[in-house]
Every structure is written in structure tokens, then in C-alpha cells.
XYZ file of C-alpha atoms in Angstrom:
543
model
C 116.323 -112.410 50.748
C 112.585 -112.924 50.924
C 112.522 -113.157 47.110
C 115.293 -115.762 47.194
C 113.403 -117.702 49.807
C 110.199 -117.544 47.732
C 112.119 -118.701 44.661
C 113.473 -121.632 46.668
C 109.955 -122.584 47.781
C 108.570 -122.369 44.221
C 111.479 -124.440 42.917
C 110.884 -127.095 45.585
C 107.203 -127.242 44.666
C 108.076 -127.649 40.963
C 110.092 -130.773 41.730
C 107.413 -132.205 44.000
C 106.008 -134.795 41.539
C 104.102 -132.315 39.398
C 103.410 -132.743 35.703
C 104.253 -130.302 32.922
C 100.980 -128.360 33.068
C 101.224 -127.916 36.837
C 104.842 -126.702 36.615
C 104.010 -124.101 33.972
C 100.952 -122.963 35.970
C 103.038 -122.574 39.150
C 105.667 -120.562 37.260
C 103.040 -118.278 35.745
C 101.299 -117.571 39.081
C 104.523 -116.919 41.007
C 106.347 -114.779 38.391
C 104.799 -111.361 39.426
C 106.040 -111.867 43.000
C 109.701 -111.847 41.843
C 109.642 -108.846 39.473
C 107.200 -106.167 38.261
C 106.467 -108.182 35.128
C 103.828 -110.511 33.723
C 104.124 -113.653 31.643
C 103.815 -113.031 27.921
C 104.509 -116.551 26.590
C 106.380 -119.827 27.148
C 108.066 -121.617 24.222
C 109.217 -125.210 24.618
C 111.391 -127.131 22.191
C 109.806 -130.058 20.370
C 112.388 -131.705 18.158
C 113.976 -128.923 16.106
C 111.068 -126.489 16.534
C 109.922 -124.108 19.257
C 106.254 -124.533 20.134
C 104.291 -121.957 22.176
C 102.697 -123.570 25.237
C 101.413 -120.407 26.988
C 99.168 -118.517 26.577
C 96.497 -120.998 25.611
C 94.994 -118.681 23.020
C 98.173 -118.648 20.912
C 100.852 -116.063 20.171
C 101.429 -113.401 17.573
C 103.394 -114.341 14.402
C 105.857 -111.473 15.021
C 106.573 -112.851 18.483
C 107.081 -116.366 17.097
C 109.530 -115.039 14.522
C 111.419 -112.990 17.100
C 111.812 -115.913 19.507
C 112.857 -118.190 16.672
C 115.745 -115.839 15.835
C 117.160 -115.766 19.390
C 120.423 -117.373 20.384
C 121.383 -119.333 23.531
C 121.402 -116.211 25.787
C 117.936 -114.992 24.880
C 117.508 -111.215 24.688
C 115.212 -108.297 24.104
C 112.250 -108.503 21.764
C 110.261 -105.755 20.040
C 107.782 -104.562 22.692
C 105.933 -101.973 20.620
C 104.297 -99.298 22.789
C 103.855 -101.620 25.788
C 107.153 -101.097 27.556
C 109.760 -103.839 28.010
C 109.744 -107.386 26.468
C 112.465 -109.951 27.144
C 113.067 -113.669 26.464
C 114.952 -115.637 29.112
C 116.504 -118.958 27.929
C 115.295 -122.089 29.691
C 118.507 -124.129 29.953
C 118.852 -127.723 31.180
C 122.297 -129.354 31.088
C 123.511 -126.750 28.559
C 120.576 -127.581 26.285
C 118.054 -124.836 25.498
C 114.653 -126.333 26.336
C 112.803 -123.137 25.383
C 112.276 -119.485 26.311
C 110.361 -117.651 29.058
C 109.009 -114.390 27.573
C 108.014 -111.677 30.091
C 106.609 -108.160 29.621
C 106.817 -105.131 31.907
C 105.851 -101.489 31.871
C 109.508 -100.648 32.422
C 112.818 -102.493 32.464
C 113.305 -104.318 35.792
C 116.359 -103.940 38.011
C 119.381 -106.247 37.583
C 118.357 -108.091 40.759
C 114.847 -108.703 39.393
C 116.223 -109.854 36.034
C 118.523 -112.267 37.894
C 115.531 -113.745 39.733
C 113.648 -114.118 36.431
C 116.629 -115.891 34.868
C 116.851 -118.302 37.857
C 113.083 -118.929 37.683
C 113.461 -119.714 33.977
C 116.282 -122.187 34.632
C 114.431 -123.850 37.536
C 111.350 -124.257 35.347
C 113.491 -125.840 32.615
C 115.102 -128.200 35.149
C 111.719 -129.218 36.555
C 110.367 -129.879 33.073
C 113.477 -131.936 32.234
C 112.980 -133.901 35.464
C 109.367 -134.634 34.501
C 110.508 -135.804 31.063
C 113.199 -137.980 32.636
C 110.719 -139.529 35.075
C 108.316 -140.159 32.222
C 111.036 -141.941 30.238
C 111.935 -143.984 33.298
C 108.312 -145.035 33.718
C 108.164 -145.973 30.039
C 111.385 -147.978 30.416
C 109.994 -149.780 33.448
C 106.787 -150.597 31.580
C 108.772 -151.710 28.530
C 110.966 -153.920 30.707
C 107.881 -155.388 32.361
C 106.325 -156.093 28.983
C 109.597 -157.620 27.791
C 109.677 -159.925 30.823
C 106.081 -160.970 30.167
C 106.831 -161.598 26.498
C 109.963 -163.537 27.406
C 108.022 -165.680 29.854
C 105.316 -166.283 27.243
C 107.966 -167.117 24.625
C 109.483 -169.694 26.953
C 106.054 -171.248 27.544
C 105.340 -171.184 23.810
C 108.677 -172.851 23.029
C 107.935 -175.548 25.603
C 104.552 -176.234 24.005
C 106.126 -176.293 20.553
C 108.839 -178.672 21.754
C 106.130 -181.002 23.053
C 104.341 -180.790 19.673
C 107.611 -181.641 17.887
C 108.197 -184.641 20.108
C 104.671 -186.030 19.668
C 104.527 -185.622 15.895
C 108.102 -186.793 15.309
C 107.408 -189.889 17.378
C 104.285 -190.587 15.315
C 106.223 -190.024 12.088
C 108.893 -192.633 12.871
C 106.446 -195.095 14.419
C 104.908 -196.036 11.082
C 101.421 -195.001 12.231
C 101.028 -193.171 8.927
C 98.361 -190.657 8.002
C 95.879 -192.017 10.561
C 98.406 -191.687 13.397
C 99.196 -188.083 12.428
C 95.486 -187.167 12.356
C 94.853 -188.617 15.824
C 97.974 -186.903 17.228
C 96.755 -183.534 15.934
C 93.320 -184.246 17.440
C 94.881 -184.920 20.875
C 97.089 -181.797 20.680
C 94.275 -179.434 19.668
C 91.120 -181.081 21.081
C 89.457 -180.369 17.754
C 88.157 -182.817 15.106
C 90.678 -183.436 12.314
C 90.154 -184.398 8.666
C 92.731 -185.259 6.013
C 91.816 -185.298 2.323
C 93.766 -186.548 -0.682
C 94.642 -184.168 -3.564
C 91.323 -184.970 -5.255
C 89.212 -184.000 -2.237
C 88.463 -187.566 -1.088
C 88.437 -188.105 2.676
C 91.371 -190.200 3.955
C 90.989 -189.828 7.765
C 88.307 -188.282 10.000
C 88.651 -188.189 13.818
C 85.264 -186.633 14.634
C 81.895 -188.227 15.228
C 79.507 -188.889 12.370
C 80.327 -187.446 8.961
C 82.628 -184.545 8.173
C 80.341 -181.446 8.442
C 81.232 -179.765 5.131
C 79.644 -176.420 4.187
C 78.068 -175.900 0.777
C 80.101 -177.291 -2.117
C 80.861 -173.916 -3.698
C 81.703 -172.328 -0.352
C 83.931 -175.285 0.560
C 85.712 -175.079 -2.812
C 86.384 -171.368 -2.315
C 87.827 -172.016 1.148
C 90.200 -174.648 -0.230
C 91.248 -172.390 -3.091
C 92.006 -169.586 -0.603
C 94.054 -172.012 1.501
C 96.137 -172.983 -1.545
C 96.850 -169.308 -2.295
C 97.424 -168.414 1.385
C 100.378 -170.776 1.730
C 100.084 -171.104 5.551
C 97.250 -172.497 7.684
C 94.094 -170.507 6.924
C 91.728 -169.913 9.872
C 88.383 -168.852 8.460
C 84.683 -169.551 8.671
C 84.968 -172.217 11.389
C 87.810 -174.104 9.664
C 91.582 -174.292 9.821
C 92.860 -175.496 6.445
C 96.461 -176.262 5.555
C 97.643 -177.455 2.142
C 100.062 -180.406 2.119
C 102.493 -179.301 -0.558
C 106.162 -180.301 -0.093
C 107.169 -178.657 -3.387
C 104.711 -177.386 -5.968
C 102.336 -180.344 -6.224
C 99.435 -180.540 -3.780
C 99.397 -183.921 -2.002
C 96.398 -183.327 0.244
C 94.673 -181.072 2.778
C 94.833 -181.089 6.614
C 91.812 -179.521 8.314
C 90.576 -178.688 11.804
C 86.847 -178.277 12.292
C 86.501 -175.225 14.564
C 82.876 -173.996 14.626
C 83.478 -172.172 17.926
C 86.488 -170.272 16.543
C 88.615 -171.368 19.526
C 91.763 -172.201 17.576
C 94.623 -169.869 18.425
C 98.365 -169.600 17.970
C 99.044 -173.029 19.506
C 96.516 -174.824 17.297
C 97.818 -173.071 14.175
C 101.376 -174.115 15.048
C 100.252 -177.730 15.534
C 98.559 -177.684 12.132
C 101.567 -176.078 10.430
C 104.089 -178.565 11.854
C 101.724 -181.506 11.313
C 101.426 -180.405 7.675
C 105.211 -180.710 7.335
C 105.214 -184.196 8.884
C 102.231 -185.199 6.759
C 103.984 -183.910 3.623
C 106.963 -186.184 4.354
C 104.636 -189.140 4.925
C 102.617 -188.569 1.750
C 105.762 -187.875 -0.298
C 107.231 -191.168 0.946
C 104.058 -193.007 0.014
C 104.087 -191.269 -3.356
C 107.704 -192.359 -3.927
C 106.860 -195.988 -3.196
C 103.848 -195.795 -5.482
C 105.975 -194.241 -8.219
C 108.509 -197.081 -7.978
C 105.707 -199.618 -8.394
C 104.206 -197.502 -11.170
C 107.565 -197.348 -12.940
C 107.754 -201.139 -12.899
C 104.221 -201.290 -14.297
C 105.041 -198.692 -16.955
C 108.114 -200.596 -18.065
C 105.965 -203.683 -18.391
C 103.317 -201.740 -20.328
C 105.933 -200.249 -22.653
C 107.264 -203.721 -23.453
C 103.770 -205.123 -23.956
C 102.913 -202.326 -26.397
C 106.214 -202.770 -28.246
C 105.705 -206.548 -28.322
C 107.169 -209.311 -26.151
C 106.848 -213.063 -25.829
C 103.823 -214.398 -23.973
C 105.733 -216.400 -21.360
C 107.813 -213.423 -20.219
C 104.745 -211.166 -20.220
C 102.744 -213.549 -18.009
C 105.613 -213.836 -15.500
C 106.328 -210.090 -15.263
C 102.650 -209.218 -14.939
C 102.287 -211.693 -12.083
C 105.072 -209.869 -10.176
C 102.978 -206.682 -10.073
C 99.806 -208.610 -9.261
C 98.149 -208.531 -12.675
C 96.847 -211.629 -14.444
C 97.366 -211.315 -18.205
C 95.416 -214.482 -18.942
C 91.995 -213.798 -20.336
C 90.717 -211.120 -22.663
C 92.057 -207.567 -22.484
C 91.572 -204.278 -24.312
C 93.969 -201.345 -24.745
C 92.351 -198.011 -23.881
C 93.955 -194.621 -24.675
C 92.642 -191.527 -22.866
C 93.414 -187.900 -23.628
C 91.740 -185.230 -21.506
C 92.219 -181.485 -21.184
C 92.230 -181.051 -17.424
C 94.019 -178.573 -15.170
C 95.202 -181.274 -12.717
C 97.077 -183.220 -15.373
C 97.467 -186.895 -16.197
C 97.511 -188.025 -12.544
C 93.973 -186.759 -11.969
C 92.841 -188.321 -15.239
C 94.415 -191.657 -14.282
C 92.783 -191.522 -10.847
C 89.362 -190.944 -12.418
C 89.831 -193.847 -14.863
C 90.950 -196.141 -12.024
C 87.881 -195.259 -9.952
C 85.450 -195.961 -12.795
C 87.143 -199.191 -13.888
C 87.610 -200.256 -10.264
C 83.877 -199.876 -9.775
C 83.466 -202.337 -12.649
C 85.810 -204.799 -10.925
C 88.417 -204.353 -13.667
C 92.169 -204.769 -13.209
C 94.394 -202.385 -15.135
C 97.985 -201.671 -16.071
C 98.733 -198.073 -17.038
C 101.394 -196.008 -18.747
C 101.839 -192.697 -20.543
C 102.691 -192.154 -24.189
C 102.977 -188.755 -25.873
C 100.977 -187.095 -23.098
C 98.124 -189.615 -23.247
C 97.100 -192.187 -20.634
C 97.378 -195.774 -21.914
C 95.491 -198.515 -20.049
C 95.435 -202.285 -20.424
C 92.063 -203.411 -19.046
C 90.977 -206.974 -18.380
C 87.500 -207.801 -19.661
C 85.152 -205.829 -21.890
C 85.241 -202.019 -21.897
C 82.149 -199.891 -22.419
C 83.763 -196.795 -23.954
C 80.823 -194.364 -23.643
C 80.152 -195.440 -20.032
C 83.843 -194.974 -19.181
C 83.743 -191.499 -20.734
C 80.604 -190.488 -18.801
C 82.010 -191.771 -15.504
C 85.312 -189.935 -15.950
C 83.558 -186.736 -17.050
C 81.509 -186.784 -13.853
C 84.550 -187.311 -11.611
C 86.710 -184.738 -13.405
C 83.951 -182.170 -13.741
C 84.886 -181.756 -17.397
C 83.734 -183.262 -20.680
C 86.738 -182.106 -22.727
C 88.219 -185.547 -23.259
C 88.457 -188.349 -25.786
C 88.849 -192.129 -25.375
C 89.929 -194.722 -27.935
C 89.304 -198.432 -27.255
C 91.265 -201.073 -29.178
C 90.135 -204.519 -30.236
C 90.139 -207.604 -28.035
C 93.453 -209.251 -27.017
C 93.388 -213.013 -26.472
C 97.086 -213.121 -25.570
C 99.946 -210.640 -24.840
C 101.053 -210.933 -28.481
C 97.804 -209.162 -29.490
C 98.466 -206.076 -27.340
C 100.504 -204.100 -29.972
C 97.669 -204.543 -32.445
C 95.049 -203.450 -29.897
C 97.189 -200.422 -29.018
C 97.398 -199.393 -32.697
C 93.648 -199.801 -33.000
C 92.974 -197.738 -29.858
C 95.282 -194.995 -31.139
C 93.524 -195.030 -34.499
C 90.103 -194.815 -32.838
C 91.300 -191.918 -30.649
C 92.787 -190.026 -33.613
C 89.591 -190.349 -35.613
C 87.540 -189.188 -32.625
C 89.793 -186.132 -32.138
C 89.590 -185.230 -35.831
C 85.827 -185.645 -36.023
C 83.129 -183.000 -35.691
C 82.559 -184.230 -32.075
C 86.071 -184.592 -30.631
C 84.846 -185.216 -27.068
C 83.622 -188.734 -26.301
C 84.629 -192.381 -26.747
C 85.207 -194.442 -29.888
C 85.925 -198.168 -30.091
C 87.786 -199.706 -33.004
C 84.855 -201.977 -33.710
C 82.688 -198.866 -34.344
C 84.937 -197.346 -37.011
C 83.088 -198.870 -39.955
C 84.467 -197.470 -43.210
C 87.437 -196.015 -41.367
C 88.678 -199.550 -40.653
C 88.677 -200.326 -44.391
C 90.418 -197.070 -45.274
C 93.126 -197.507 -42.677
C 94.470 -200.938 -43.591
C 98.132 -200.963 -44.539
C 97.587 -203.228 -47.569
C 95.615 -200.683 -49.574
C 97.289 -197.504 -48.383
C 98.843 -196.696 -51.759
C 95.516 -197.158 -53.470
C 93.762 -195.018 -50.871
C 96.325 -192.240 -51.291
C 95.799 -192.329 -55.063
C 92.036 -192.074 -54.522
C 92.483 -189.080 -52.221
C 94.718 -187.331 -54.778
C 92.208 -188.009 -57.547
C 89.339 -186.275 -55.720
C 91.095 -183.784 -53.421
C 94.427 -183.159 -55.166
C 93.643 -179.656 -56.435
C 92.274 -178.584 -53.058
C 95.254 -180.080 -51.199
C 97.699 -178.256 -53.476
C 95.777 -175.009 -53.012
C 95.801 -175.411 -49.209
C 99.512 -176.163 -49.186
C 100.397 -173.074 -51.283
C 97.962 -170.629 -49.666
C 97.871 -171.972 -46.110
C 94.104 -172.279 -46.372
C 91.731 -174.965 -45.006
C 89.507 -175.844 -47.933
C 89.852 -179.647 -47.515
C 89.010 -179.410 -43.816
C 86.064 -177.180 -44.652
C 84.791 -179.705 -47.185
C 85.241 -182.566 -44.693
C 83.220 -180.832 -41.947
C 80.533 -179.754 -44.428
C 80.070 -183.344 -45.626
C 80.289 -184.738 -42.064
C 77.436 -182.423 -41.095
C 75.310 -183.709 -44.009
C 75.471 -180.395 -45.856
C 73.984 -178.449 -42.931
C 75.447 -174.953 -43.115
C 74.827 -173.985 -39.476
C 76.328 -177.170 -38.021
C 79.344 -177.044 -40.335
C 80.017 -173.362 -39.594
C 79.775 -174.044 -35.861
C 82.152 -177.038 -36.129
C 84.662 -174.924 -38.073
C 84.065 -171.928 -35.766
C 83.524 -169.604 -38.733
C 80.636 -167.447 -39.919
C 77.991 -168.930 -42.201
C 78.929 -166.450 -44.953
C 82.586 -167.522 -44.665
C 81.501 -171.116 -45.140
C 79.533 -170.210 -48.254
C 82.544 -168.363 -49.679
C 84.836 -171.339 -49.041
C 82.408 -173.790 -50.667
C 82.235 -171.536 -53.701
C 86.038 -171.561 -53.885
C 85.990 -175.380 -53.591
C 83.535 -175.679 -56.515
C 85.643 -173.286 -58.561
C 89.075 -174.796 -57.862
C 88.080 -178.492 -58.000
C 85.505 -177.987 -60.772
C 83.100 -180.274 -58.907
C 79.336 -180.319 -58.525
C 78.615 -180.787 -54.818
C 74.959 -181.339 -55.566
C 75.692 -184.547 -57.518
C 75.083 -187.635 -55.319
C 78.008 -189.691 -56.665
C 80.358 -186.739 -56.449
C 79.350 -186.066 -52.819
C 79.820 -189.752 -51.934
C 83.297 -189.936 -53.500
C 84.325 -186.630 -51.928
C 83.053 -187.758 -48.501
C 84.964 -191.060 -48.692
C 88.089 -189.227 -49.935
C 87.824 -186.647 -47.150
C 87.446 -189.375 -44.507
C 90.397 -191.242 -46.000
C 92.401 -188.016 -45.838
C 91.548 -187.747 -42.139
C 92.602 -191.334 -41.489
C 95.882 -190.931 -43.382
C 96.606 -187.684 -41.594
C 95.834 -189.222 -38.215
C 98.168 -192.189 -38.895
C 101.042 -189.972 -40.001
C 101.047 -187.598 -37.030
C 101.604 -188.101 -33.320
C 98.890 -187.009 -30.944
C 100.158 -183.747 -29.438
C 99.644 -182.405 -25.956
C 96.083 -181.415 -25.091
């Protein structure tokens, strides 16, 4: 009875708010008082495996294997020469939580074994109770965290609803881009800047000038924002690309040198970007309607229309066709496309106080400009704005009336074609500068010019057509470069030895002496005529 009483006391102590280590320690210290045995090991289940918890120094592999092979009732284990070894199952709600392994010098009595079995079950129940209490504490903490998150979500939704209301009200009020920028400034308490797709500042709500970092660093930030897709918070800036579909319409930015912008500010920027995209897309649509009207007018002017109708239609779009005009055709290889090219041309010509009408034909930008046009200056200005010199400009002759526009357009196209086919394809050419090209390109003597070309280049042209070679082009560039081998090879992008081989083939096939002055002159004129004829017979392709 005293042993039963002691077992009751130990069991009560196990359930008295102790943790796992304390329960196992209490079981180990009290075990010898219930039977003439000592604790050999305690195995507890962890998932599908039994893990030894006592003794701290580890257990023997043979003992691990023996315990692993036991069933739900436990049983005897190989004791070797050290007497008796037995594993008692630690059951909790019909689930084996582990085994209590005890060793004795001799087999204990049935009463002692019964006490050991009860001690094993009480230990398992106490451990299960600790695990249950631990799960309850975790559930309470999880529920507390959930309540906090729910409360925060409600507050966040309220703030977001307020942001929606403010920005939607601004959107329908007609306040435009400026109104959106000031609304974002009030919602975030941070300075706001909005740029157009070309990087030009549209609105700035801060004091003084927009504090941009270095140009290269600023460009990298904007490139990262485009790739990021969502508002990018980095290096004291929050940048968000205004891009309703695939085309970038602008950039919304917060200046945040103190890095104070958080989730709320990022949400404001993201939603404001959506509202701003709708505003800029609407403005773009209106501009496109006006541009379409201007393009239709330009198309008719290029095709040819009566002066009275042209004056009236031009007045509707705010352009005065009276006075002298020039047609300008621009082709530029630029990653932002024709819109960026048109914007650059408008900025340069606007700085010269010029009015323009614009259109597109075969991938090129066509402009009708009032007043004189300095082609090289226009090229230099556009190259600076676009950051690229890979472009060509053709300027037609003067138009005294709308009826002259088709002629000026043909002249501008001719000047552009000759520039593109020349040894220096990048730059500007005016029709008045064409010199001999103007004589060669007149329609009246075309048949005679073609006959002249065949007379001097016929054998080479036939050879090129059959073999797919470029002997005529090679001869043209060689003569254009004044017989300079290095310049001609560079223009043709071939090796100097390749050029020498081709010239030898030209002398052999055409049976001509390139050293003869008259021969060189006739060949040069024929080659230039061939370029003009080729330029007139082919459309200008995409850059």
C-alpha cells in the first residue's frame, strides 16, 4: 500500500505543471523505490520513429534494434550477463508514446512489475498532457496573432478605402495629372514627381528642383522599376511605371531620402499609378484623334489637293498653310520608335518657332514645316535629344502653295534615299544640295540615264545578278571614297585584301582601266546614276 501511495504522489507531481525534462527526471529518480530495478533507457515516439531520450550519453545499437522490434505490449530484451531487461510500453489513449526500459539483477515480482507498468503509463499520460498544454498555448498564441492581424487588416482596408475615395474623386474632378500628384503628396506626406515617357518633368510638388541622383544611377533606377513591374522602393526613391498595357506613358515617383515609406505609401503609389494611367491614356486618346485628323490632312496634301480646301482644313487644326513650307522626312533607328523621334523633332522645331504637321509613311516620319529648315542643325538637335546619331533626314524644296507639297515630298524622299545609300548614311541632306543627283534623277532623261548606266556598268550588273555578288556597290563606294582603299573597305565593312580582289574582278569582267581619268569619271557618274535609279524604284524599308 505504501508503494501505491508513493506511486500516487509521483503521478500527482508529474501532472503539476512540469515540463518534459522534469517529468522524465522525476520518473527516473522514483523508479528504484517501486521495484529492485534501475532505469536503462527511455524511448519516445517522434513521428514514425522511436528516439532515445535517456540516458543522455546515448544507447547501444543492439538495444535500439531490440526496442524497435517490440509490439504494443512491450516485452523482454536481451540482457546479456547483467540479469533481467524489460521494456514497458508507455501508452496514452491506446497510442504507444514510447517504451520504459528497466534493468535488474533478477526478475522482479508480479506486484513490482505491475507498479512499473503503472509508472510507465502515468509517465506517458503526463507527457501527453504536457504536449496537449503546449498545443493549447500555441493555439492561444495563434488565435491572438490572428486577432491582431485581423484588426490590422481592417485598419489597412479602411486606409485603402480612404485612398480610393480621394484618388477617384480627383480622377473624376478633371484636376488631371497635377491633381493626382498633389493628392498623392497629401496621402503620403512625401514630395511627388511625375515624368512623361521621355523623362521630362510634368509635375513636382516639392520645394526647389527635383533632387535627382547622378544621371547613370537615375537611369538604372528607372530601368529597374520598368522590369520590377510594381512600385520599386530603393535608394531613397519610390518609382512606379505608368504602363496601362505595354507602352510606358510616364513615371510616378516619391522622394524618400529618410526611407520612411512603408506599406501604406506603396499602396498609395500603386493605386495612384492606375488612376494616372487612365488619365494619361485618355489624354493620349484625345491627342491621337487630333493626330489622326492631322495625318489625314497630311496624306491628302502629299497626294495632292486643291489649295482652297487645303487652307480651310489646315485652319481647323490650327495650322496656317499660307507662306513658305518644306517637307522633311526623318528616318531614325531608335529603340523608342517613331513617337520618340517625332517628339524630338517637335522639340527642336518648336525651339525655332516653327509650326508643323506630321504623318508617317512606310515607317518614316513626314513633317510639313513652315519657314526655312536647316537640315544639319535639325539632325544635330535630334541626335542630342535621342542620344543616338543613327538617323537620316531628307529636306524637300520650298513650297509656295499647297499644290507644291507633292513635289517637295518627292524631293525630300529622293534626298533621304541618296543619303541612306551614301558612304555616310547618318546625317541630313537637302534637295538643293544634291548637285549632279538632281540632274540624274529627272524623269525626262530617265531612259537616257538607264542606257548610260548599262553602257558602263552592264557587265558588272549582269555578273552581280547571276552570282549574287556586290561588284557594282563595291565600285560605287571605292569611287565615292576617292580611290582610298582604307575608307572604301571600312564603308563596305570588308577587309582591304577583299576590296583589292573585287577591284581586280571588276577590271577583268568590265575590261576597264580604273586609272584612266575619263573612265573613272564616267564610271563614277554611272554608279551615282545607278544609286539614284535604285533609290527611286524601291520603297524605304523599316530601319
